[in-house]
mmCIF file of C-alpha atoms in Angstrom:
data_model
loop_
_atom_site.group_PDB
_atom_site.id
_atom_site.type_symbol
_atom_site.label_atom_id
_atom_site.label_comp_id
_atom_site.label_asym_id
_atom_site.label_seq_id
_atom_site.Cartn_x
_atom_site.Cartn_y
_atom_site.Cartn_z
ATOM 1 C CA UNK I 1 159.407 118.896 -65.470
ATOM 2 C CA UNK I 2 158.451 122.447 -65.202
ATOM 3 C CA UNK I 3 160.704 124.921 -65.844
ATOM 4 C CA UNK I 4 160.633 128.003 -63.872
ATOM 5 C CA UNK I 5 162.353 131.155 -65.748
ATOM 6 C CA UNK I 6 163.215 134.025 -63.808
ATOM 7 C CA UNK I 7 162.880 137.460 -65.514
ATOM 8 C CA UNK I 8 164.729 139.985 -64.553
ATOM 9 C CA UNK I 9 162.868 143.424 -62.845
ATOM 10 C CA UNK I 10 162.157 145.941 -65.070
ATOM 11 C CA UNK I 11 164.468 148.699 -64.251
ATOM 12 C CA UNK I 12 163.172 151.915 -62.811
ATOM 13 C CA UNK I 13 162.492 155.129 -65.355
ATOM 14 C CA UNK I 14 165.520 156.691 -63.217
ATOM 15 C CA UNK I 15 168.067 153.872 -63.289
ATOM 16 C CA UNK I 16 171.059 153.503 -65.902
ATOM 17 C CA UNK I 17 172.154 149.912 -67.072
ATOM 18 C CA UNK I 18 175.196 148.907 -65.703
ATOM 19 C CA UNK I 19 177.116 149.012 -69.115
ATOM 20 C CA UNK I 20 175.972 152.563 -69.911
ATOM 21 C CA UNK I 21 177.020 153.791 -66.442
ATOM 22 C CA UNK I 22 180.461 151.980 -67.271
ATOM 23 C CA UNK I 23 180.364 153.784 -70.409
ATOM 24 C CA UNK I 24 179.254 157.286 -69.510
ATOM 25 C CA UNK I 25 181.913 156.858 -66.830
ATOM 26 C CA UNK I 26 185.015 156.062 -68.871
ATOM 27 C CA UNK I 27 184.123 158.714 -71.097
ATOM 28 C CA UNK I 28 184.529 161.193 -67.796
ATOM 29 C CA UNK I 29 187.427 159.912 -66.342
ATOM 30 C CA UNK I 30 188.966 157.397 -69.060
ATOM 31 C CA UNK I 31 189.326 153.851 -68.997
ATOM 32 C CA UNK I 32 192.930 153.467 -68.583
ATOM 33 C CA UNK I 33 194.234 153.121 -72.555
ATOM 34 C CA UNK I 34 192.274 156.387 -73.601
ATOM 35 C CA UNK I 35 191.479 159.452 -71.422
ATOM 36 C CA UNK I 36 188.397 161.026 -70.451
ATOM 37 C CA UNK I 37 186.761 164.569 -71.047
ATOM 38 C CA UNK I 38 188.067 165.369 -67.656
ATOM 39 C CA UNK I 39 191.694 164.577 -68.753
ATOM 40 C CA UNK I 40 191.086 166.688 -71.511
ATOM 41 C CA UNK I 41 189.539 169.180 -69.771
ATOM 42 C CA UNK I 42 191.971 169.704 -67.322
ATOM 43 C CA UNK I 43 194.828 169.617 -69.871
ATOM 44 C CA UNK I 44 193.399 172.439 -71.896
ATOM 45 C CA UNK I 45 192.606 174.370 -68.500
ATOM 46 C CA UNK I 46 196.498 173.991 -67.840
ATOM 47 C CA UNK I 47 197.340 175.037 -71.250
ATOM 48 C CA UNK I 48 195.356 178.187 -71.720
ATOM 49 C CA UNK I 49 196.499 179.354 -67.865
ATOM 50 C CA UNK I 50 199.928 178.893 -69.135
ATOM 51 C CA UNK I 51 199.549 180.193 -72.354
ATOM 52 C CA UNK I 52 197.511 183.400 -71.334
ATOM 53 C CA UNK I 53 200.418 185.640 -70.271
ATOM 54 C CA UNK I 54 202.615 185.149 -73.108
ATOM 55 C CA UNK I 55 199.639 185.717 -75.357
ATOM 56 C CA UNK I 56 198.901 188.899 -73.319
ATOM 57 C CA UNK I 57 202.060 190.279 -73.551
ATOM 58 C CA UNK I 58 202.002 189.799 -77.571
ATOM 59 C CA UNK I 59 198.613 192.027 -77.741
ATOM 60 C CA UNK I 60 199.850 194.283 -75.218
ATOM 61 C CA UNK I 61 203.019 194.570 -77.491
ATOM 62 C CA UNK I 62 201.671 195.202 -80.477
ATOM 63 C CA UNK I 63 199.484 198.249 -79.263
ATOM 64 C CA UNK I 64 199.945 201.145 -77.380
ATOM 65 C CA UNK I 65 200.105 201.923 -73.973
ATOM 66 C CA UNK I 66 196.459 203.384 -73.497
ATOM 67 C CA UNK I 67 195.561 199.210 -74.142
ATOM 68 C CA UNK I 68 196.392 198.761 -70.299
ATOM 69 C CA UNK I 69 193.959 201.395 -69.064
ATOM 70 C CA UNK I 70 191.078 199.787 -70.634
ATOM 71 C CA UNK I 71 187.962 198.610 -68.872
ATOM 72 C CA UNK I 72 187.935 195.436 -70.653
ATOM 73 C CA UNK I 73 191.836 194.213 -71.281
ATOM 74 C CA UNK I 74 191.887 193.263 -75.334
ATOM 75 C CA UNK I 75 192.448 190.032 -76.618
ATOM 76 C CA UNK I 76 193.434 190.230 -80.212
ATOM 77 C CA UNK I 77 196.586 191.968 -81.521
ATOM 78 C CA UNK I 78 196.736 195.178 -82.662
ATOM 79 C CA UNK I 79 198.796 196.980 -85.652
ATOM 80 C CA UNK I 80 201.935 198.454 -83.465
ATOM 81 C CA UNK I 81 204.102 195.588 -83.083
ATOM 82 C CA UNK I 82 206.737 196.481 -85.698
ATOM 83 C CA UNK I 83 206.718 199.900 -84.456
ATOM 84 C CA UNK I 84 207.192 198.952 -80.693
ATOM 85 C CA UNK I 85 210.044 196.200 -81.847
ATOM 86 C CA UNK I 86 211.663 199.392 -83.974
ATOM 87 C CA UNK I 87 211.840 201.346 -80.545
ATOM 88 C CA UNK I 88 213.624 198.209 -78.918
ATOM 89 C CA UNK I 89 216.313 198.150 -81.280
ATOM 90 C CA UNK I 90 217.053 201.721 -80.902
ATOM 91 C CA UNK I 91 216.643 201.839 -77.488
ATOM 92 C CA UNK I 92 218.897 198.933 -76.328
ATOM 93 C CA UNK I 93 221.999 197.119 -78.054
ATOM 94 C CA UNK I 94 219.637 194.307 -78.794
ATOM 95 C CA UNK I 95 221.458 192.203 -81.823
ATOM 96 C CA UNK I 96 224.867 192.046 -79.580
ATOM 97 C CA UNK I 97 222.914 190.825 -76.038
ATOM 98 C CA UNK I 98 220.989 188.690 -78.447
ATOM 99 C CA UNK I 99 224.504 186.802 -79.534
ATOM 100 C CA UNK I 100 225.542 187.230 -76.258
ATOM 101 C CA UNK I 101 222.816 185.211 -74.832
ATOM 102 C CA UNK I 102 223.085 182.885 -77.467
ATOM 103 C CA UNK I 103 226.653 182.406 -77.004
ATOM 104 C CA UNK I 104 226.368 182.044 -73.066
ATOM 105 C CA UNK I 105 223.469 179.614 -73.029
ATOM 106 C CA UNK I 106 224.886 177.596 -75.922
ATOM 107 C CA UNK I 107 228.519 177.132 -74.169
ATOM 108 C CA UNK I 108 226.914 176.354 -70.937
ATOM 109 C CA UNK I 109 224.558 173.528 -71.967
ATOM 110 C CA UNK I 110 227.121 171.902 -73.696
ATOM 111 C CA UNK I 111 229.770 172.299 -70.498
ATOM 112 C CA UNK I 112 226.901 171.068 -68.162
ATOM 113 C CA UNK I 113 225.719 168.172 -70.259
ATOM 114 C CA UNK I 114 229.218 166.883 -71.028
ATOM 115 C CA UNK I 115 230.773 167.400 -67.483
ATOM 116 C CA UNK I 116 227.059 165.957 -65.844
ATOM 117 C CA UNK I 117 227.103 162.795 -67.864
ATOM 118 C CA UNK I 118 230.818 162.210 -66.747
ATOM 119 C CA UNK I 119 230.365 162.615 -63.254
ATOM 120 C CA UNK I 120 226.906 160.775 -63.141
ATOM 121 C CA UNK I 121 228.296 157.982 -65.019
ATOM 122 C CA UNK I 122 231.080 157.989 -62.708
ATOM 123 C CA UNK I 123 228.512 158.173 -59.393
ATOM 124 C CA UNK I 124 226.225 155.684 -60.829
ATOM 125 C CA UNK I 125 228.224 152.966 -61.728
ATOM 126 C CA UNK I 126 232.146 153.198 -60.703
ATOM 127 C CA UNK I 127 233.137 151.939 -57.244
ATOM 128 C CA UNK I 128 235.511 154.251 -55.590
ATOM 129 C CA UNK I 129 236.073 155.392 -51.658
ATOM 130 C CA UNK I 130 234.243 157.968 -50.664
ATOM 131 C CA UNK I 131 231.714 157.846 -53.716
ATOM 132 C CA UNK I 132 228.637 158.233 -51.296
ATOM 133 C CA UNK I 133 230.135 161.018 -49.029
ATOM 134 C CA UNK I 134 230.720 162.992 -52.150
ATOM 135 C CA UNK I 135 227.679 162.441 -53.882
ATOM 136 C CA UNK I 136 225.965 163.877 -50.506
ATOM 137 C CA UNK I 137 228.461 167.166 -50.909
ATOM 138 C CA UNK I 138 227.211 167.548 -54.591
ATOM 139 C CA UNK I 139 223.724 167.612 -53.528
ATOM 140 C CA UNK I 140 224.292 169.753 -50.342
ATOM 141 C CA UNK I 141 225.177 172.603 -52.419
ATOM 142 C CA UNK I 142 221.995 172.547 -53.896
ATOM 143 C CA UNK I 143 220.485 173.549 -50.381
ATOM 144 C CA UNK I 144 222.539 176.772 -50.294
ATOM 145 C CA UNK I 145 220.658 179.985 -52.221
ATOM 146 C CA UNK I 146 222.528 181.054 -54.914
ATOM 147 C CA UNK I 147 222.212 184.804 -53.781
ATOM 148 C CA UNK I 148 224.507 184.041 -50.926
ATOM 149 C CA UNK I 149 227.555 183.355 -52.864
ATOM 150 C CA UNK I 150 227.247 186.091 -55.617
ATOM 151 C CA UNK I 151 229.464 189.019 -53.554
ATOM 152 C CA UNK I 152 232.319 186.604 -53.330
ATOM 153 C CA UNK I 153 231.845 185.360 -56.846
ATOM 154 C CA UNK I 154 231.600 188.902 -57.748
ATOM 155 C CA UNK I 155 235.274 189.474 -55.405
ATOM 156 C CA UNK I 156 236.815 186.596 -57.809
ATOM 157 C CA UNK I 157 235.883 187.987 -60.884
ATOM 158 C CA UNK I 158 236.889 191.348 -59.892
ATOM 159 C CA UNK I 159 240.295 189.842 -58.560
ATOM 160 C CA UNK I 160 240.617 188.101 -62.069
ATOM 161 C CA UNK I 161 239.680 190.580 -64.347
ATOM 162 C CA UNK I 162 236.699 189.334 -65.548
ATOM 163 C CA UNK I 163 234.089 192.090 -64.529
ATOM 164 C CA UNK I 164 232.412 192.999 -67.748
ATOM 165 C CA UNK I 165 233.243 190.037 -69.611
ATOM 166 C CA UNK I 166 230.887 187.410 -70.988
ATOM 167 C CA UNK I 167 233.399 184.995 -69.303
ATOM 168 C CA UNK I 168 232.383 186.131 -65.764
ATOM 169 C CA UNK I 169 228.821 184.400 -66.699
ATOM 170 C CA UNK I 170 229.981 181.496 -68.380
ATOM 171 C CA UNK I 171 232.842 180.003 -66.113
ATOM 172 C CA UNK I 172 231.189 179.572 -62.703
ATOM 173 C CA UNK I 173 228.248 177.559 -64.415
ATOM 174 C CA UNK I 174 230.242 175.324 -66.546
ATOM 175 C CA UNK I 175 228.747 172.615 -64.163
ATOM 176 C CA UNK I 176 225.646 172.319 -62.044
ATOM 177 C CA UNK I 177 225.089 169.732 -58.722
ATOM 178 C CA UNK I 178 221.714 169.346 -60.401
ATOM 179 C CA UNK I 179 222.746 168.213 -63.573
ATOM 180 C CA UNK I 180 225.484 165.707 -62.010
ATOM 181 C CA UNK I 181 222.538 164.501 -59.540
ATOM 182 C CA UNK I 182 220.070 164.161 -62.384
ATOM 183 C CA UNK I 183 222.384 162.357 -64.570
ATOM 184 C CA UNK I 184 223.545 159.800 -61.778
ATOM 185 C CA UNK I 185 219.817 159.064 -60.979
ATOM 186 C CA UNK I 186 219.220 158.490 -64.540
ATOM 187 C CA UNK I 187 222.085 155.853 -65.120
ATOM 188 C CA UNK I 188 221.762 153.611 -61.620
ATOM 189 C CA UNK I 189 218.582 152.362 -63.231
ATOM 190 C CA UNK I 190 219.055 152.599 -67.031
ATOM 191 C CA UNK I 191 222.481 150.711 -67.405
ATOM 192 C CA UNK I 192 222.747 147.249 -66.405
ATOM 193 C CA UNK I 193 226.358 146.454 -64.286
ATOM 194 C CA UNK I 194 226.134 143.286 -66.113
ATOM 195 C CA UNK I 195 226.501 145.035 -69.554
ATOM 196 C CA UNK I 196 229.269 147.051 -68.413
ATOM 197 C CA UNK I 197 231.049 144.203 -67.075
ATOM 198 C CA UNK I 198 230.598 142.160 -70.674
ATOM 199 C CA UNK I 199 232.562 145.343 -72.413
ATOM 200 C CA UNK I 200 235.035 145.157 -69.898
ATOM 201 C CA UNK I 201 235.710 141.198 -70.456
ATOM 202 C CA UNK I 202 235.697 142.384 -74.355
ATOM 203 C CA UNK I 203 238.763 144.338 -73.562
ATOM 204 C CA UNK I 204 237.127 148.103 -73.338
ATOM 205 C CA UNK I 205 238.859 150.273 -71.163
ATOM 206 C CA UNK I 206 236.964 153.032 -69.247
ATOM 207 C CA UNK I 207 236.775 155.938 -71.568
ATOM 208 C CA UNK I 208 235.778 153.264 -74.627
ATOM 209 C CA UNK I 209 232.990 151.515 -71.970
ATOM 210 C CA UNK I 210 231.842 155.146 -71.746
ATOM 211 C CA UNK I 211 231.584 155.964 -75.217
ATOM 212 C CA UNK I 212 229.996 152.611 -76.693
ATOM 213 C CA UNK I 213 227.600 152.042 -73.589
ATOM 214 C CA UNK I 214 226.696 154.624 -71.278
ATOM 215 C CA UNK I 215 226.465 157.515 -73.980
ATOM 216 C CA UNK I 216 223.887 155.819 -76.132
ATOM 217 C CA UNK I 217 222.029 155.171 -73.260
ATOM 218 C CA UNK I 218 222.130 158.754 -71.848
ATOM 219 C CA UNK I 219 221.266 160.805 -74.694
ATOM 220 C CA UNK I 220 217.231 160.793 -73.727
ATOM 221 C CA UNK I 221 218.217 162.326 -69.954
ATOM 222 C CA UNK I 222 220.811 164.730 -72.244
ATOM 223 C CA UNK I 223 217.962 165.989 -74.258
ATOM 224 C CA UNK I 224 216.293 166.701 -71.294
ATOM 225 C CA UNK I 225 219.111 168.354 -69.537
ATOM 226 C CA UNK I 226 220.042 170.415 -72.009
ATOM 227 C CA UNK I 227 216.912 171.898 -72.696
ATOM 228 C CA UNK I 228 216.135 172.855 -69.456
ATOM 229 C CA UNK I 229 219.727 173.737 -68.823
ATOM 230 C CA UNK I 230 219.669 176.508 -72.115
ATOM 231 C CA UNK I 231 216.545 177.703 -70.787
ATOM 232 C CA UNK I 232 217.807 178.239 -67.163
ATOM 233 C CA UNK I 233 220.931 180.218 -68.520
ATOM 234 C CA UNK I 234 218.886 181.931 -71.242
ATOM 235 C CA UNK I 235 216.334 183.615 -68.687
ATOM 236 C CA UNK I 236 219.090 183.967 -65.911
ATOM 237 C CA UNK I 237 218.974 187.886 -64.684
ATOM 238 C CA UNK I 238 220.679 188.742 -61.408
ATOM 239 C CA UNK I 239 224.186 187.778 -62.023
ATOM 240 C CA UNK I 240 224.841 188.704 -65.679
ATOM 241 C CA UNK I 241 222.857 192.590 -64.470
ATOM 242 C CA UNK I 242 225.555 192.550 -61.590
ATOM 243 C CA UNK I 243 228.706 191.203 -63.687
ATOM 244 C CA UNK I 244 228.125 192.673 -67.168
ATOM 245 C CA UNK I 245 228.661 196.249 -68.644
ATOM 246 C CA UNK I 246 225.847 197.997 -69.846
ATOM 247 C CA UNK I 247 227.343 198.200 -73.386
ATOM 248 C CA UNK I 248 227.416 194.395 -73.593
ATOM 249 C CA UNK I 249 224.495 192.616 -71.929
ATOM 250 C CA UNK I 250 222.711 190.021 -72.341
ATOM 251 C CA UNK I 251 218.947 189.611 -73.624
ATOM 252 C CA UNK I 252 217.806 189.346 -70.321
ATOM 253 C CA UNK I 253 219.683 192.466 -68.782
ATOM 254 C CA UNK I 254 219.161 194.723 -71.903
ATOM 255 C CA UNK I 255 215.577 194.628 -71.488
ATOM 256 C CA UNK I 256 215.550 196.039 -67.811
ATOM 257 C CA UNK I 257 217.266 199.124 -69.895
ATOM 258 C CA UNK I 258 213.535 199.694 -71.419
ATOM 259 C CA UNK I 259 212.730 200.751 -67.834
ATOM 260 C CA UNK I 260 213.254 204.329 -67.215
ATOM 261 C CA UNK I 261 212.666 205.946 -63.401
ATOM 262 C CA UNK I 262 209.928 208.139 -64.311
ATOM 263 C CA UNK I 263 208.080 206.587 -67.208
ATOM 264 C CA UNK I 264 207.587 203.087 -68.150
ATOM 265 C CA UNK I 265 206.067 202.367 -71.999
ATOM 266 C CA UNK I 266 205.004 198.641 -71.096
ATOM 267 C CA UNK I 267 203.797 197.996 -74.935
ATOM 268 C CA UNK I 268 207.558 198.175 -75.684
ATOM 269 C CA UNK I 269 208.749 196.442 -73.087
ATOM 270 C CA UNK I 270 206.088 193.842 -73.315
ATOM 271 C CA UNK I 271 207.132 193.702 -77.287
ATOM 272 C CA UNK I 272 210.769 193.139 -76.041
ATOM 273 C CA UNK I 273 209.849 190.216 -74.220
ATOM 274 C CA UNK I 274 208.077 188.559 -76.737
ATOM 275 C CA UNK I 275 211.358 189.005 -78.941
ATOM 276 C CA UNK I 276 213.435 187.468 -76.179
ATOM 277 C CA UNK I 277 210.723 184.603 -75.988
ATOM 278 C CA UNK I 278 210.904 183.532 -79.347
ATOM 279 C CA UNK I 279 214.344 181.618 -79.529
ATOM 280 C CA UNK I 280 212.876 179.510 -76.249
ATOM 281 C CA UNK I 281 209.774 178.543 -78.714
ATOM 282 C CA UNK I 282 211.765 178.030 -81.454
ATOM 283 C CA UNK I 283 214.135 175.563 -79.495
ATOM 284 C CA UNK I 284 210.733 173.426 -77.579
ATOM 285 C CA UNK I 285 209.324 173.054 -81.034
ATOM 286 C CA UNK I 286 212.682 171.405 -82.496
ATOM 287 C CA UNK I 287 213.213 169.283 -79.555
ATOM 288 C CA UNK I 288 209.763 168.650 -78.110
ATOM 289 C CA UNK I 289 209.747 165.109 -79.984
ATOM 290 C CA UNK I 290 213.370 163.936 -78.264
ATOM 291 C CA UNK I 291 211.823 165.595 -75.160
ATOM 292 C CA UNK I 292 208.740 163.431 -74.716
ATOM 293 C CA UNK I 293 210.695 160.366 -75.759
ATOM 294 C CA UNK I 294 213.385 160.921 -73.163
ATOM 295 C CA UNK I 295 210.395 161.018 -70.635
ATOM 296 C CA UNK I 296 208.816 158.127 -71.712
ATOM 297 C CA UNK I 297 211.766 156.123 -71.953
ATOM 298 C CA UNK I 298 212.713 157.330 -68.582
ATOM 299 C CA UNK I 299 209.338 156.689 -67.307
ATOM 300 C CA UNK I 300 208.941 152.935 -68.336
ATOM 301 C CA UNK I 301 211.656 150.489 -66.245
ATOM 302 C CA UNK I 302 211.977 146.797 -66.500
#
């Protein structure tokens, strides 16, 4: 018998073999296991776009005010940063404002994380009458703009005699609706009901069950919530500006004192803004690993 061999047609001059096409596509878009050049390019673009304002503030803050009038903005820092920092320290009560910001942000963060975890666990795993209605009420408060409550809140603080005190900034934000909602949504899926039932069958009461079962499972979400809460409290400007005195400000409100009505030295203002950003950058570096692990643990279910 004769065997007829069929040869594949030779590819044309402009055609690309299928494997080569697939390899090129994987390099650009990725193959599901490793991102491609397009993903890295988008991440690099987002990184440059988000980091450039901070870098530009550092560059202008290290130069004189005339750098803003140049045709081509400078890209490298100058040599006036420490002189501008000295002017910031001489103009505003920087160390008092820094201590107030650290104290306020730390107390608010600890309080929000503790109360939000407790309330989130109660809404997620405890069965009581009005659970759903109360949760809807908590979420509904998030739809009310903060500015609508400033006037009645200021009147309450004035009646209590707290105006000008840092307690007026701390007390209204000891717990947040977002924190309760965030912890509730996390704990609903991460803690099986069977694990709680087994703890109760072993004789654990409600507090002990929360301490040994819910709290270890909630640590990644608590780390994320603490980071965002500290950042929100650190950058808060409107309410501290209204309720605190100029002699006892937070860092953000103290920086507003660098601007006069006639002339604004933007190099000094931006050098102060860079100083106020450094604690947040240190916090992100220290808590970055826990933040990423918390995001990954919350994303992987089952």
